[in-house]
């Protein structure tokens, strides 16, 4: 699926017109060796009086919208075409080992990670990371949670379940406990074999780990996969709170807020859309 079409719509509903403060958006996928934005469009209702685009510390594009008009609805709709050519998993080859001297053994995530090292001497790093990702897929219950930030690794381990961002934070902490650089990734998932239909219908979260000989490797613990075959990156950060797709403020009576609706469609782009 070389060209991917992404439509991401978020709508906030209110009982009466309210005022909106600054809103920050992260919808545009990152450009890199394995993915490139062909076209991108963003519609906002009500129309903001100013929109600017800045880069975060990791190179992601952040849209910043300022509003003047009152409205009982606030809608953001992003439409993107991405040329997606991920590296085949078969080319991820590394003889790097887990370095005992680099390990950090504090915390529940580190204790959980240590189970993948027992009785293995000096294990190869990439198989250990793969086994971690597959273990979260196998042993933890998945559930969609649209609101709120990610849980801590301790909370996810205690609950034995969580959302994709909870699993990503747990995996990131476990990988870092081995002395391996790891980052939180926010973006989109497209896969007919996704763990839950909802996981392919919303934004997704996973992890990138730096493996010597391979570079940055995508690990999706929600689906137990390695590699970026089904993953479109939008933000890659050290702190997951810096990868929110949309955040902002509004002023009015708290009772005026009626709810939020999110629609995400990801699929192979139609030929006419690519030609246009």
Short mmCIF file of C-alpha atoms in Angstrom, two decimals:
data_model
loop_
_atom_site.label_atom_id
_atom_site.label_comp_id
_atom_site.label_asym_id
_atom_site.label_seq_id
_atom_site.Cartn_x
_atom_site.Cartn_y
_atom_site.Cartn_z
CA UNK A 1 0.00 0.00 0.00
CA UNK A 2 2.41 2.73 -1.18
CA UNK A 3 -0.05 5.68 -0.96
CA UNK A 4 -2.23 6.01 2.14
CA UNK A 5 -5.24 8.31 2.51
CA UNK A 6 -5.98 9.64 6.01
CA UNK A 7 -9.06 11.59 7.06
CA UNK A 8 -9.15 12.72 10.71
CA UNK A 9 -12.15 14.70 11.97
CA UNK A 10 -12.67 15.90 15.55
CA UNK A 11 -15.83 17.81 16.54
CA UNK A 12 -16.61 19.42 19.91
CA UNK A 13 -20.26 20.17 20.70
CA UNK A 14 -21.67 22.79 23.10
CA UNK A 15 -25.14 23.66 24.38
CA UNK A 16 -24.71 27.34 23.45
CA UNK A 17 -22.03 29.43 21.70
CA UNK A 18 -18.78 29.58 23.67
CA UNK A 19 -15.41 31.30 23.20
CA UNK A 20 -12.31 29.37 22.11
CA UNK A 21 -8.72 29.92 23.14
CA UNK A 22 -5.60 28.77 21.33
CA UNK A 23 -5.70 25.26 19.88
CA UNK A 24 -2.62 23.22 18.88
CA UNK A 25 -2.90 20.45 16.28
CA UNK A 26 -0.62 17.57 15.30
CA UNK A 27 -2.25 15.94 12.26
CA UNK A 28 0.42 16.08 9.54
CA UNK A 29 2.62 12.93 9.31
CA UNK A 30 6.36 13.30 9.55
CA UNK A 31 8.50 13.16 6.42
CA UNK A 32 11.28 10.59 6.44
CA UNK A 33 12.99 7.85 4.41
CA UNK A 34 9.95 5.56 4.68
CA UNK A 35 7.06 8.05 4.52
CA UNK A 36 6.48 11.32 2.68
CA UNK A 37 3.46 13.65 2.67
CA UNK A 38 2.10 14.10 -0.87
CA UNK A 39 -0.67 16.53 0.03
CA UNK A 40 -2.31 17.89 3.16
CA UNK A 41 -5.42 19.99 3.80
CA UNK A 42 -6.98 21.25 7.02
CA UNK A 43 -10.49 22.69 7.46
CA UNK A 44 -11.53 24.36 10.74
CA UNK A 45 -15.03 25.55 11.71
CA UNK A 46 -15.56 28.28 12.83
CA UNK A 47 -12.82 29.77 10.70
CA UNK A 48 -9.94 30.91 12.94
CA UNK A 49 -8.69 34.47 12.57
CA UNK A 50 -5.09 33.20 12.49
CA UNK A 51 -3.30 29.89 11.85
CA UNK A 52 0.45 29.36 11.94
CA UNK A 53 2.62 26.26 11.69
CA UNK A 54 5.70 25.62 13.81
CA UNK A 55 8.05 22.67 14.32
CA UNK A 56 8.46 20.92 17.63
CA UNK A 57 11.86 19.82 18.96
CA UNK A 58 11.63 16.53 17.03
CA UNK A 59 10.67 17.98 13.65
CA UNK A 60 6.88 17.43 13.78
CA UNK A 61 4.62 20.12 12.38
CA UNK A 62 2.32 21.76 14.94
CA UNK A 63 -0.59 23.91 13.79
CA UNK A 64 -1.61 26.77 16.10
CA UNK A 65 -5.08 28.29 15.63
CA UNK A 66 -6.47 31.47 17.22
CA UNK A 67 -10.21 32.17 17.30
CA UNK A 68 -12.37 35.24 17.62
CA UNK A 69 -15.94 34.10 16.89
CA UNK A 70 -18.27 32.34 19.33
CA UNK A 71 -19.77 29.01 18.24
CA UNK A 72 -21.67 26.02 19.60
CA UNK A 73 -19.39 23.69 17.59
CA UNK A 74 -15.67 23.43 16.91
CA UNK A 75 -14.59 21.11 14.09
CA UNK A 76 -11.14 20.15 12.80
CA UNK A 77 -10.87 17.99 9.68
CA UNK A 78 -7.50 16.92 8.30
CA UNK A 79 -7.04 15.11 4.96
CA UNK A 80 -3.63 13.77 4.03
CA UNK A 81 -2.07 11.59 1.34
CA UNK A 82 1.15 9.82 2.36
CA UNK A 83 3.64 7.89 0.24
CA UNK A 84 4.35 5.02 2.67
CA UNK A 85 7.25 2.67 1.91
CA UNK A 86 8.37 1.02 5.16
CA UNK A 87 11.47 -1.12 5.35
CA UNK A 88 10.68 -4.87 5.27
CA UNK A 89 11.00 -6.56 8.65
CA UNK A 90 13.32 -9.10 7.03
CA UNK A 91 15.93 -6.36 6.67
CA UNK A 92 15.98 -5.61 10.42
CA UNK A 93 19.18 -7.46 11.27
CA UNK A 94 21.30 -6.68 14.33
CA UNK A 95 23.83 -8.57 16.43
CA UNK A 96 23.55 -6.08 19.30
CA UNK A 97 23.16 -7.67 22.74
CA UNK A 98 21.52 -6.45 25.92
CA UNK A 99 24.34 -4.76 27.84
CA UNK A 100 24.09 -5.66 31.55
CA UNK A 101 26.13 -2.59 32.48
CA UNK A 102 23.56 -0.28 30.86
CA UNK A 103 20.52 -1.72 32.62
CA UNK A 104 18.43 0.31 35.08
CA UNK A 105 16.77 -2.06 37.54
CA UNK A 106 14.46 0.27 39.46
CA UNK A 107 10.68 0.24 39.10
CA UNK A 108 7.95 -2.16 38.10
CA UNK A 109 8.61 -1.76 34.36
CA UNK A 110 12.26 -2.75 34.85
CA UNK A 111 11.24 -5.79 36.89
CA UNK A 112 8.78 -6.78 34.16
CA UNK A 113 11.45 -6.34 31.50
CA UNK A 114 13.91 -8.53 33.42
CA UNK A 115 11.71 -11.60 32.89
CA UNK A 116 12.76 -11.57 29.22
CA UNK A 117 16.43 -11.80 30.17
CA UNK A 118 16.44 -14.66 32.67
CA UNK A 119 18.37 -17.80 31.78
CA UNK A 120 19.50 -16.30 28.46
CA UNK A 121 23.03 -15.17 29.29
CA UNK A 122 23.73 -12.21 26.97
CA UNK A 123 20.63 -12.19 24.75
CA UNK A 124 20.36 -10.44 21.41
CA UNK A 125 18.56 -7.12 21.80
CA UNK A 126 16.13 -7.22 18.86
CA UNK A 127 14.61 -10.63 19.77
CA UNK A 128 14.16 -9.41 23.37
CA UNK A 129 12.30 -6.29 22.18
CA UNK A 130 10.19 -8.40 19.84
CA UNK A 131 9.30 -10.77 22.66
CA UNK A 132 8.31 -7.82 24.89
CA UNK A 133 5.99 -6.43 22.22
CA UNK A 134 4.39 -9.83 21.67
CA UNK A 135 3.99 -10.42 25.40
CA UNK A 136 1.99 -7.22 25.87
CA UNK A 137 -0.21 -8.22 22.93
CA UNK A 138 -0.72 -11.67 24.42
CA UNK A 139 -1.01 -11.01 28.16
CA UNK A 140 -2.74 -7.61 28.46
CA UNK A 141 -6.39 -6.78 27.74
CA UNK A 142 -6.87 -3.99 25.19
CA UNK A 143 -9.53 -1.30 25.50
CA UNK A 144 -10.26 1.98 23.68
CA UNK A 145 -10.02 5.12 25.84
CA UNK A 146 -10.41 8.40 23.95
CA UNK A 147 -10.06 10.77 26.91
CA UNK A 148 -7.26 11.28 29.39
CA UNK A 149 -3.51 10.87 29.30
CA UNK A 150 -1.62 7.59 29.38
CA UNK A 151 -1.45 5.55 32.56
CA UNK A 152 1.82 4.96 34.33
CA UNK A 153 3.63 1.65 33.71
CA UNK A 154 2.78 0.58 37.27
CA UNK A 155 -0.94 1.22 36.67
CA UNK A 156 -0.92 -0.73 33.39
CA UNK A 157 0.94 -3.66 34.96
CA UNK A 158 -1.51 -3.75 37.86
CA UNK A 159 -4.57 -3.55 35.59
CA UNK A 160 -3.10 -6.06 33.09
CA UNK A 161 -4.74 -3.99 30.38
CA UNK A 162 -5.14 -0.56 28.86
CA UNK A 163 -5.23 1.50 25.68
CA UNK A 164 -2.58 1.70 22.98
CA UNK A 165 -0.95 4.72 24.65
CA UNK A 166 -0.83 2.87 28.00
CA UNK A 167 0.94 -0.06 26.34
CA UNK A 168 3.33 2.31 24.56
CA UNK A 169 4.31 4.01 27.82
CA UNK A 170 4.88 0.64 29.50
CA UNK A 171 6.95 -0.60 26.56
CA UNK A 172 8.98 2.61 26.46
CA UNK A 173 9.82 2.34 30.16
CA UNK A 174 10.73 -1.33 29.82
CA UNK A 175 13.00 -0.67 26.83
CA UNK A 176 14.70 2.24 28.58
CA UNK A 177 15.32 0.04 31.63
CA UNK A 178 17.62 -2.04 29.37
CA UNK A 179 19.65 1.07 28.62
CA UNK A 180 18.16 1.35 25.14
CA UNK A 181 16.95 4.76 23.83
CA UNK A 182 13.18 4.72 23.24
CA UNK A 183 10.56 7.27 22.18
CA UNK A 184 6.79 7.48 22.25
CA UNK A 185 5.12 7.63 18.83
CA UNK A 186 1.69 8.99 17.94
CA UNK A 187 0.15 8.47 14.52
CA UNK A 188 -2.20 6.25 12.57
CA UNK A 189 -2.67 2.51 12.13
CA UNK A 190 -3.96 0.77 9.03
CA UNK A 191 -4.25 -3.01 9.13
CA UNK A 192 -6.94 -5.53 8.34
CA UNK A 193 -5.33 -7.71 11.03
CA UNK A 194 -5.46 -5.06 13.77
CA UNK A 195 -6.23 -6.37 17.25
CA UNK A 196 -9.54 -4.51 17.44
CA UNK A 197 -11.47 -2.72 14.64
CA UNK A 198 -11.41 0.38 16.81
CA UNK A 199 -7.61 0.33 16.90
CA UNK A 200 -7.54 0.94 13.16
CA UNK A 201 -10.22 3.62 13.38
CA UNK A 202 -8.52 6.01 15.74
CA UNK A 203 -5.13 7.56 16.22
CA UNK A 204 -2.62 5.04 17.47
CA UNK A 205 0.40 4.99 19.77
CA UNK A 206 3.49 2.81 19.79
CA UNK A 207 7.25 2.96 20.47
CA UNK A 208 10.50 3.46 18.57
CA UNK A 209 13.66 1.91 19.99
CA UNK A 210 17.20 2.52 18.76
CA UNK A 211 18.81 -0.79 17.87
CA UNK A 212 22.49 -0.73 16.79
CA UNK A 213 22.75 -1.88 13.20
CA UNK A 214 19.08 -1.12 12.47
CA UNK A 215 18.58 2.43 13.68
CA UNK A 216 15.15 3.38 15.01
CA UNK A 217 12.82 0.37 15.00
CA UNK A 218 9.02 0.66 15.39
CA UNK A 219 7.47 -1.63 18.02
CA UNK A 220 3.68 -1.79 18.38
CA UNK A 221 2.86 -3.63 21.63
CA UNK A 222 -0.90 -3.29 21.10
CA UNK A 223 -0.64 -5.61 18.12
CA UNK A 224 2.64 -7.34 18.99
CA UNK A 225 4.35 -6.25 15.77
CA UNK A 226 7.81 -5.05 14.79
CA UNK A 227 8.40 -2.66 11.90
CA UNK A 228 6.37 0.18 10.38
CA UNK A 229 4.37 -1.77 7.79
CA UNK A 230 0.99 -0.58 9.14
CA UNK A 231 2.10 2.56 10.98
CA UNK A 232 2.11 6.23 9.91
CA UNK A 233 4.13 8.45 12.26
CA UNK A 234 2.91 11.95 13.17
CA UNK A 235 4.93 12.69 16.33
CA UNK A 236 7.98 11.03 17.90
CA UNK A 237 8.73 12.39 21.38
CA UNK A 238 10.43 11.64 24.67
CA UNK A 239 7.35 12.64 26.68
CA UNK A 240 3.93 11.34 25.51
CA UNK A 241 2.23 14.53 26.69
CA UNK A 242 4.02 16.31 23.82
CA UNK A 243 2.31 14.14 21.19
CA UNK A 244 -1.35 15.05 21.69
CA UNK A 245 -3.14 15.23 18.31
CA UNK A 246 -5.30 18.15 19.47
CA UNK A 247 -5.37 20.34 22.56
CA UNK A 248 -6.83 23.72 23.40
CA UNK A 249 -9.07 25.76 25.66
CA UNK A 250 -12.58 27.18 25.68
CA UNK A 251 -14.46 29.46 28.08
CA UNK A 252 -18.05 29.13 29.22
CA UNK A 253 -20.20 27.24 31.69
CA UNK A 254 -18.82 23.69 32.15
CA UNK A 255 -22.37 22.40 31.69
CA UNK A 256 -22.34 23.78 28.13
CA UNK A 257 -19.95 21.04 26.98
CA UNK A 258 -21.92 18.24 25.31
CA UNK A 259 -19.20 15.98 24.03
CA UNK A 260 -16.57 15.16 21.42
CA UNK A 261 -16.85 13.04 18.26
CA UNK A 262 -13.79 11.59 16.51
CA UNK A 263 -13.73 10.00 13.07
CA UNK A 264 -10.59 8.51 11.53
CA UNK A 265 -10.46 6.83 8.13
CA UNK A 266 -7.20 5.29 6.92
CA UNK A 267 -6.87 3.29 3.72
CA UNK A 268 -5.31 2.89 0.31
CA UNK A 269 -5.74 6.09 -1.69
CA UNK A 270 -7.91 6.03 -4.79
CA UNK A 271 -6.01 6.46 -8.06
CA UNK A 272 -7.83 9.68 -8.91
CA UNK A 273 -6.94 11.19 -5.52
CA UNK A 274 -3.24 10.46 -6.06
CA UNK A 275 -3.36 11.88 -9.59
CA UNK A 276 -4.97 15.08 -8.37
#
